[in-house]
Amino acid sequence: MAAAGRTAGELAGAAEREAAAWLAPPAPVRLADVVPAPERVEPDPGADYLLPTDAVIRVSADPDALAVGEQLAALLRPATGYPLPVTDTAGPTPTGGIALHLTDDADLGAEGYRLDVSADGVRIGARTAAGLWHGVQTLRQLFPPSIESATPVGARWALPGGSILDRPRYPHRGAMLDVARHFFTVADVLRVIDHLARYKLNRLHLHLTDDQGWRIAIDSWPRLATVGAASEVGGGPGGYYTRADYRRIVAYAAARHVTVVPEIDLPGHTNAALVAYPELAPDRTAPPPYTGTEVGFSYVDPASERTYDFVADVLGELAALTGGQWLHIGGDEAFKVPADVYARFVERTQRIVAGLGKTVVGWHQIAPAAHTDGRVLQWWGTSGDDPVTADAVRRGASVILSPGNHAYLDMKYAPDTPIGHDWAGLIDVRRAYDWDPATHLTGVPTDAVLGVEAPLWTESVTTLAEIEFMLLPRLPAIAELGWSPRSTHDWDSFRRRLAGHGPRWTAAGIAFHHAPEVPWSTPPSLPAPRPAPPDHSATGSAQA
Ligand code: TNX
């Protein structure tokens, strides 16, 4: 039956592969080693697959699915050196290669996939290109770690046999990058998107504006970029994204099934905007550019109509540039704005966002403001109990969980971590992993939780290598909380699976923290970041 429709050549190839599998050692990676842990894994040790030199990637005839096929080929070609042609086909079947197949299996949801590895080939089925993409990330992890090499490696490209059925626990699985305290280039941001995608994260929150710099060109308020961007923490040159730069980030993310959530922090954290446009300042006077790390001193004038013109213009341009559904309006630490004035400001800003057809997200400080359809609060507190947030949820808000004491990737791992803060405590890998988004906040029911997000504030983070050092290995911990069913949650399993990623990151040239609680198989190969200069220490990064 299995032979039906196959040519003699295909049958001979299958027989040859089967014989090779009998003689060969088992695949080095186990099917259950994937991070984040899949929902269901059924290993079949007799069905390991060896990728042949002439493997073909067959994909359903759909442009988005074909794009995933091309991306898979691009991931596998450098290390294997195989040509891996991509072809479209009406009904992809694994005949000695890899098949990506769009199915109508409702069980798989919007992002789920099914992956089958047999001696005959690999098949990934999903309802959407996003599901195929996540399946491809799993497949990538099933190859030996040297698959991450940028140049050909003479390895046996063996995959462990069996089946995986996988779907995300939450729809929002994100990371935030603060490009305001220190500016990072487009290339840096694209590389961060790659890291997110590896671990099936689907949102990149960009903290685009703060006291120390404004990072996005706005045509109707040009001085935001030409003046407001020319500073950063520590006195560096700063920088900003042109509209074309920003579009490139959004498109690169979209091609990896990641949605950009841009943040304009309002009404506080606005010193850079006030330097550019003193008319927005309560005293109409330009403050000096700010290069320190204190918070809570600046705000745009909530009593001035000009402020609402500014908010509407900026959010309007950003909405037009951003494909995604969300606009983040910040809302944190506006300490100098009285509570009632602050609430009216947030309500008016929420209406502006709704008028643009977008869904508003804000830090949980916006909770006291009136509800508006779909609004999302991002929790960054360090207790598990906040009646004001719980009340906003009762009035209809949903919550993204970024608890400062578990998910803040700018916290130090340990007292001797050379960069980072400690105001929310030290966050080692276990602390990043060991909490449950569903029960974390009292009075916030499971169905109000949209997901998790790991913020990286960059007061003390100045280079891509430092970003990677703070992200890895904690980002996969947060990713597993967002993706994997709670039933898979197990620290010992996680740290063992995570250890297998060290050689992958090393092969890919990625700097990571050699966390002592993870049983890495290889010693650190990349130097830890240099200590932060003293002027980075004001919000808690004092050197131990
Ligand atoms: C608090 S978290 C802030 C940021 C700082 C961060 C440093 C939040 C919404 N506000 O302005 O960068 O602490 O950890």
XYZ file of C-alpha atoms and ligand atoms in Angstrom:
558
model
C 0.000 0.000 0.000
C 2.799 2.380 0.924
C 4.316 1.700 -2.477
C 1.237 2.867 -4.421
C 2.065 5.562 -6.942
C 5.820 5.446 -6.372
C 8.322 4.962 -9.125
C 10.901 2.200 -9.030
C 13.553 4.839 -8.353
C 11.669 6.187 -5.356
C 11.192 2.667 -3.983
C 14.872 1.923 -4.406
C 15.733 5.179 -2.635
C 13.390 4.315 0.231
C 14.919 0.860 0.577
C 18.394 2.351 0.608
C 17.432 4.855 3.313
C 15.872 2.109 5.403
C 19.012 0.016 5.135
C 21.149 3.031 6.097
C 18.908 3.696 9.087
C 19.418 0.129 10.325
C 23.163 0.494 10.161
C 23.421 4.077 11.407
C 23.558 5.361 14.983
C 20.342 6.972 16.272
C 19.712 10.689 15.667
C 21.629 12.683 18.306
C 18.674 14.911 19.238
C 15.589 13.374 20.855
C 12.113 14.244 19.642
C 11.194 15.389 23.167
C 14.124 17.835 23.410
C 12.279 20.761 21.809
C 12.004 24.217 23.471
C 9.279 25.342 24.049
C 7.979 21.888 24.972
C 5.402 20.687 22.424
C 1.894 19.726 23.489
C 2.227 16.064 22.471
C 5.314 14.071 21.441
C 5.280 10.445 20.263
C 8.805 9.232 19.530
C 9.311 6.338 17.118
C 12.965 5.344 17.425
C 12.683 2.991 14.444
C 11.695 5.872 12.151
C 14.727 8.185 12.243
C 15.248 10.070 8.997
C 18.487 10.914 7.283
C 18.300 13.995 5.056
C 19.702 12.968 1.671
C 21.905 15.249 -0.401
C 19.217 15.517 -3.056
C 16.278 16.203 -0.707
C 13.502 18.365 -2.088
C 11.217 20.644 -0.061
C 7.659 20.220 -1.359
C 5.131 22.859 -0.337
C 1.385 23.407 -0.800
C 0.768 25.777 -3.696
C 0.188 28.860 -1.569
C 2.441 31.941 -1.600
C 2.746 32.248 2.193
C 3.410 28.523 2.617
C 5.992 28.657 -0.195
C 7.693 31.544 1.583
C 8.032 29.296 4.669
C 9.464 26.569 2.431
C 12.070 28.999 1.075
C 12.911 30.101 4.613
C 13.372 26.477 5.668
C 15.690 25.908 2.713
C 17.627 29.063 3.637
C 18.013 27.769 7.213
C 19.299 24.354 6.138
C 21.450 25.166 3.092
C 24.456 26.865 4.751
C 25.383 24.013 7.120
C 24.318 21.087 4.909
C 25.622 22.530 1.667
C 22.693 20.699 -0.005
C 20.796 22.454 -2.817
C 17.350 21.772 -1.215
C 15.167 23.008 -4.072
C 11.672 24.188 -3.115
C 8.773 23.112 -5.315
C 5.055 23.587 -5.020
C 2.690 20.674 -5.272
C -1.021 20.090 -4.847
C -0.674 17.463 -2.120
C 2.808 17.303 -0.651
C 3.861 13.818 0.394
C 7.210 13.007 1.964
C 9.068 11.040 -0.651
C 12.605 11.317 0.544
C 12.327 14.988 1.430
C 10.454 17.523 3.505
C 6.799 18.367 2.855
C 5.018 21.453 4.168
C 1.308 21.018 3.811
C -1.593 23.392 4.473
C -4.448 21.325 5.887
C -7.926 22.162 7.133
C -7.432 20.360 10.441
C -9.399 22.657 12.776
C -7.679 21.116 15.823
C -4.443 22.880 14.931
C -5.881 26.376 15.437
C -4.293 29.529 14.044
C -0.695 28.673 14.944
C -0.525 24.923 15.599
C 1.175 22.279 13.486
C 1.704 18.572 13.245
C 5.134 17.195 12.426
C 5.804 13.620 11.363
C 9.279 12.224 10.905
C 9.515 8.785 9.306
C 12.302 6.931 7.562
C 10.713 8.149 4.310
C 10.762 11.843 5.039
C 9.340 14.715 7.053
C 5.887 16.179 6.853
C 4.650 19.338 8.569
C 0.931 20.077 8.402
C -0.748 23.290 9.580
C -3.816 25.375 8.848
C -1.780 28.532 8.315
C 1.647 29.633 7.166
C 2.268 30.694 10.790
C 1.668 27.101 11.887
C 4.073 25.822 9.219
C 6.613 28.396 10.398
C 6.416 27.181 14.005
C 6.719 23.602 12.756
C 9.853 24.622 10.851
C 11.348 26.026 14.080
C 10.722 22.650 15.733
C 12.253 20.817 12.777
C 15.307 23.046 12.961
C 15.845 22.018 16.593
C 15.627 18.320 15.704
C 18.730 18.515 13.513
C 22.157 18.254 15.191
C 23.325 21.628 16.640
C 25.816 22.196 13.827
C 22.816 22.877 11.558
C 23.254 26.458 12.872
C 26.660 26.786 11.221
C 26.932 29.453 8.521
C 29.319 27.270 6.499
C 29.088 23.615 5.373
C 29.725 21.004 8.059
C 30.343 17.325 7.308
C 27.619 15.922 9.576
C 24.990 13.166 9.384
C 21.816 15.214 9.115
C 19.671 12.756 11.055
C 16.292 13.535 12.609
C 14.585 11.535 15.380
C 11.526 9.597 14.185
C 8.001 10.095 15.500
C 5.195 12.655 15.643
C 4.579 15.986 17.344
C 1.228 17.713 17.736
C 1.686 21.255 18.934
C -0.371 24.379 19.641
C 0.322 27.529 21.709
C -1.143 28.040 25.167
C -1.478 31.834 24.669
C -1.946 34.046 21.604
C 0.442 36.782 22.858
C 4.032 35.618 23.285
C 6.356 38.571 23.177
C 9.558 40.328 24.009
C 10.153 44.061 24.347
C 13.268 45.877 23.248
C 13.961 49.369 24.595
C 15.643 51.212 21.707
C 15.258 54.567 23.484
C 17.734 54.334 26.393
C 20.298 53.063 23.921
C 19.666 53.064 20.201
C 20.100 49.812 18.290
C 20.514 49.505 14.536
C 17.980 47.912 12.210
C 20.354 44.942 11.821
C 20.390 44.447 15.607
C 16.602 44.510 15.753
C 16.313 42.011 12.900
C 18.624 39.660 14.750
C 16.479 39.958 17.888
C 13.451 39.048 15.738
C 15.323 35.907 14.655
C 15.797 34.948 18.312
C 12.102 35.473 19.023
C 11.078 33.363 16.058
C 13.290 30.431 17.101
C 11.252 30.103 20.271
C 7.850 30.629 18.654
C 7.348 34.128 20.049
C 5.000 36.169 17.882
C 5.187 39.781 19.150
C 8.009 42.291 19.212
C 7.150 45.283 21.393
C 9.435 48.198 20.489
C 9.796 50.850 23.203
C 10.418 53.637 20.673
C 10.449 56.748 22.836
C 11.651 57.781 26.256
C 13.353 60.620 28.082
C 16.727 59.761 26.602
C 15.722 59.650 22.944
C 12.954 59.621 20.338
C 13.629 56.836 17.817
C 11.062 57.041 15.009
C 10.782 59.672 12.275
C 7.380 61.391 12.255
C 6.808 63.506 9.134
C 4.371 65.935 10.757
C 6.730 66.595 13.728
C 10.171 66.378 12.087
C 12.208 67.719 15.020
C 11.353 64.572 17.018
C 13.918 62.762 14.875
C 16.316 65.560 14.002
C 16.517 66.910 17.561
C 14.822 64.429 19.908
C 16.818 61.429 18.695
C 20.281 62.896 19.211
C 20.845 61.593 22.734
C 20.962 58.383 24.750
C 21.979 57.124 28.191
C 25.609 57.905 28.900
C 25.850 60.673 26.268
C 26.202 58.585 23.096
C 24.959 59.844 19.715
C 21.509 58.167 19.811
C 19.758 57.666 16.491
C 16.366 56.959 14.983
C 14.594 54.789 12.433
C 13.477 56.431 9.212
C 10.059 55.412 7.976
C 11.804 53.041 5.541
C 13.881 51.527 8.384
C 10.787 50.994 10.476
C 8.883 49.469 7.544
C 11.799 47.108 7.020
C 11.616 45.966 10.647
C 7.846 45.455 10.397
C 8.169 43.506 7.129
C 11.052 41.345 8.381
C 9.046 40.524 11.508
C 5.878 39.798 9.506
C 7.795 37.382 7.274
C 8.697 35.531 10.485
C 5.126 35.633 11.771
C 6.037 38.212 14.398
C 3.860 41.310 14.823
C 5.504 44.567 15.872
C 3.757 46.387 18.741
C 5.146 49.956 18.730
C 5.125 51.976 21.942
C 5.007 55.748 22.273
C 5.363 56.298 26.007
C 2.847 58.944 27.204
C 2.306 61.256 29.001
C 5.533 60.698 30.975
C 8.944 59.528 29.735
C 8.784 62.353 27.174
C 11.855 64.518 27.833
C 13.253 63.903 24.329
C 9.974 65.078 22.742
C 10.024 68.211 24.925
C 13.592 69.003 23.851
C 12.366 68.903 20.247
C 9.030 70.672 20.863
C 9.003 72.877 23.985
C 5.411 73.877 23.124
C 4.409 70.459 24.564
C 6.063 71.167 27.917
C 3.899 72.419 30.808
C 6.146 75.517 31.105
C 6.718 75.797 27.310
C 10.470 75.679 27.956
C 12.837 73.154 26.366
C 14.557 71.003 28.977
C 18.159 69.941 28.361
C 18.615 66.544 26.660
C 18.619 63.792 29.269
C 21.300 61.102 29.379
C 20.840 59.730 32.899
C 18.625 56.881 34.077
C 16.144 58.439 36.507
C 12.446 58.136 35.657
C 9.201 59.980 36.311
C 10.206 63.640 35.912
C 8.909 64.567 32.444
C 5.431 64.851 30.899
C 3.624 66.421 27.979
C 1.099 69.056 29.072
C -2.267 67.293 29.495
C -4.020 70.692 29.636
C -2.882 71.793 26.175
C -4.806 71.014 22.979
C -1.479 71.030 21.121
C -0.560 67.886 23.091
C -3.561 66.048 21.632
C -2.641 67.208 18.109
C 0.803 65.737 18.777
C -0.607 62.463 20.128
C -3.038 62.104 17.209
C -0.394 62.907 14.575
C 2.257 60.599 16.025
C -0.096 57.680 16.636
C -1.741 58.261 13.256
C 1.553 58.020 11.358
C 2.636 55.031 13.415
C -0.671 53.247 12.848
C -0.258 53.716 9.105
C 3.303 52.325 9.205
C 2.477 49.333 11.388
C 0.622 46.357 9.992
C -0.336 44.974 13.393
C -3.465 45.492 15.399
C -1.878 47.129 18.476
C -0.599 50.530 19.552
C 1.097 50.743 22.954
C 0.695 54.108 24.684
C 3.022 53.505 27.634
C 1.442 55.222 30.618
C 4.037 54.239 33.254
C 5.633 56.467 35.863
C 3.938 59.771 35.037
C 4.572 60.718 38.665
C 4.062 64.462 38.233
C 0.600 64.232 36.647
C -2.273 64.180 39.203
C -4.287 60.934 39.126
C -7.531 62.428 37.778
C -5.743 64.441 35.066
C -3.749 61.338 34.149
C -6.923 59.222 33.812
C -8.572 61.826 31.513
C -5.380 61.971 29.394
C -5.314 58.176 29.042
C -9.018 58.062 28.159
C -8.575 60.653 25.440
C -5.501 58.856 24.083
C -7.399 55.545 24.131
C -10.111 57.195 22.012
C -7.487 58.408 19.551
C -6.159 54.844 19.198
C -9.675 53.445 18.748
C -10.337 56.098 16.102
C -7.328 54.796 14.193
C -8.867 51.322 14.183
C -6.193 49.899 16.503
C -6.337 48.166 19.869
C -4.751 50.031 22.762
C -2.107 48.502 25.015
C -0.640 50.281 28.029
C 1.426 49.515 31.104
C -0.882 48.506 33.963
C -0.818 52.072 35.372
C -3.537 52.911 32.804
C -5.912 50.579 34.721
C -7.931 53.358 36.483
C -8.974 54.922 33.155
C -12.388 54.017 31.704
C -12.581 50.822 29.685
C -12.447 50.942 25.920
C -13.067 48.010 23.603
C -10.335 45.394 23.668
C -7.904 47.349 25.817
C -4.894 45.470 27.098
C -2.907 46.122 30.273
C 0.704 45.028 30.501
C 1.458 43.995 34.082
C 5.008 44.781 35.209
C 4.553 44.803 38.989
C 6.395 42.561 41.367
C 3.529 41.429 43.603
C 0.850 38.994 42.549
C -1.924 41.197 43.789
C -3.225 44.492 42.420
C -6.888 45.348 43.056
C -6.808 48.257 40.572
C -5.688 45.980 37.729
C -8.164 43.296 38.816
C -10.914 45.921 38.710
C -9.940 47.028 35.187
C -10.120 43.364 34.152
C -13.633 43.126 35.626
C -14.502 46.139 33.457
C -13.273 44.267 30.365
C -9.490 44.653 30.052
C -7.171 41.763 29.152
C -3.691 41.366 30.559
C -0.215 40.623 29.231
C 2.022 39.371 32.020
C 5.520 40.832 32.340
C 6.048 40.513 36.095
C 9.165 42.514 36.940
C 10.454 39.833 39.301
C 10.226 37.006 36.721
C 10.077 38.363 33.167
C 12.298 41.479 33.272
C 15.331 40.548 31.213
C 17.189 43.695 32.308
C 17.468 42.267 35.823
C 20.824 40.736 36.684
C 21.082 36.957 36.774
C 23.229 37.035 39.904
C 24.963 39.670 42.068
C 28.063 39.531 39.873
C 26.266 39.948 36.521
C 28.247 42.798 34.934
C 25.244 44.655 33.480
C 21.588 45.046 34.422
C 19.413 46.197 37.311
C 18.279 44.545 40.515
C 15.333 46.665 41.676
C 12.945 43.760 40.946
C 15.394 41.205 42.336
C 17.863 38.895 40.682
C 16.364 36.719 37.944
C 18.200 33.497 37.270
C 16.860 31.058 34.670
C 14.798 29.161 37.216
C 13.114 32.346 38.446
C 12.329 33.328 34.837
C 10.774 29.875 34.333
C 9.053 29.000 37.601
C 5.765 30.892 37.632
C 2.371 30.387 36.061
C 0.811 33.144 33.932
C -2.669 31.680 34.496
C -2.619 32.115 38.278
C -0.027 34.846 38.751
C -2.359 37.776 39.430
C -5.075 37.542 42.053
C -8.502 38.434 40.660
C -7.381 38.088 37.033
C -9.064 34.967 35.652
C -7.299 32.688 33.179
C -9.399 33.851 30.245
C -8.323 37.475 30.752
C -4.660 36.529 30.249
C -3.564 37.122 26.649
C -0.078 35.878 27.266
C 3.407 36.779 28.399
C 6.097 39.238 27.424
C 9.741 39.599 28.429
C 10.915 43.252 28.412
C 14.540 44.231 27.923
C 15.188 47.773 29.151
C 18.525 49.040 27.967
C 19.854 51.623 30.421
C 22.914 49.384 30.891
C 22.719 47.397 27.648
C 24.694 48.968 24.821
C 25.546 46.294 22.214
C 23.922 43.385 20.405
C 26.193 40.976 22.312
C 24.847 42.408 25.568
C 21.252 42.087 24.346
C 21.911 38.431 23.575
C 23.641 37.890 26.933
C 20.525 39.161 28.760
C 18.032 37.355 26.462
C 19.684 33.966 26.392
C 18.950 31.709 28.127
C 15.979 33.472 29.813
C 13.943 34.289 26.697
C 13.283 30.566 26.009
C 11.988 30.251 29.593
C 9.365 32.945 29.006
C 8.650 31.475 25.561
C 7.901 28.099 27.125
C 5.471 29.724 29.594
C 3.683 31.350 26.674
C 3.611 28.374 24.327
C 3.634 25.075 26.218
C 0.679 23.523 28.053
C 1.027 23.786 31.826
C 1.120 19.986 32.018
C 4.591 20.040 30.443
C 5.980 22.506 33.006
C 8.988 20.904 34.651
C 12.180 22.695 35.657
C 14.418 19.638 35.416
C 13.139 18.801 31.973
C 13.430 22.432 30.878
C 17.002 22.962 32.025
C 18.116 19.698 30.410
C 16.419 20.609 27.097
C 17.770 24.156 27.315
C 21.320 22.821 27.746
C 21.068 21.379 24.239
C 20.707 24.922 22.880
C 24.139 26.078 24.061
C 25.934 24.335 21.175
C 23.296 25.718 18.764
C 23.891 29.303 19.893
C 27.629 28.758 19.780
C 27.401 27.380 16.235
C 25.330 30.441 15.265
C 27.804 32.863 16.898
C 25.294 34.006 19.516
C 26.565 35.268 22.887
C 24.710 33.786 25.861
C 24.976 33.642 29.624
C 26.420 30.354 30.825
C 23.873 30.118 33.659
C 25.217 27.736 36.313
C 21.851 26.040 36.902
C 21.767 24.700 33.322
C 23.835 21.546 32.602
C 25.647 22.897 29.514
C 27.769 20.335 27.712
C 30.390 22.846 26.589
C 32.259 25.637 28.420
C 31.575 29.292 27.549
C 33.056 30.146 24.193
C 32.209 33.825 24.070
C 33.348 36.459 26.539
C 30.831 37.930 28.970
C 30.001 41.592 28.343
C 32.305 44.234 29.728
C 31.094 45.898 32.952
C 28.822 48.905 32.493
C 30.404 52.327 33.042
C 29.384 53.956 36.344
C 26.938 56.465 34.813
C 24.584 53.579 33.951
C 23.901 52.739 37.560
C 21.227 55.192 38.676
C 18.161 52.902 38.411
C 19.783 50.076 40.254
C 22.595 48.720 38.122
C 25.201 49.578 40.772
C 28.129 47.247 40.420
C 28.395 44.498 42.978
C 10.739 50.682 35.002
S 8.801 48.966 33.578
C 10.339 51.275 33.830
C 11.342 51.617 32.816
C 12.741 51.290 33.274
C 12.729 49.966 33.974
C 14.083 49.490 34.373
C 8.280 50.322 33.157
C 7.002 50.344 32.514
N 9.029 51.406 33.432
O 11.236 52.979 32.487
O 13.555 51.229 32.145
O 11.942 50.079 35.131
O 14.035 48.183 34.832
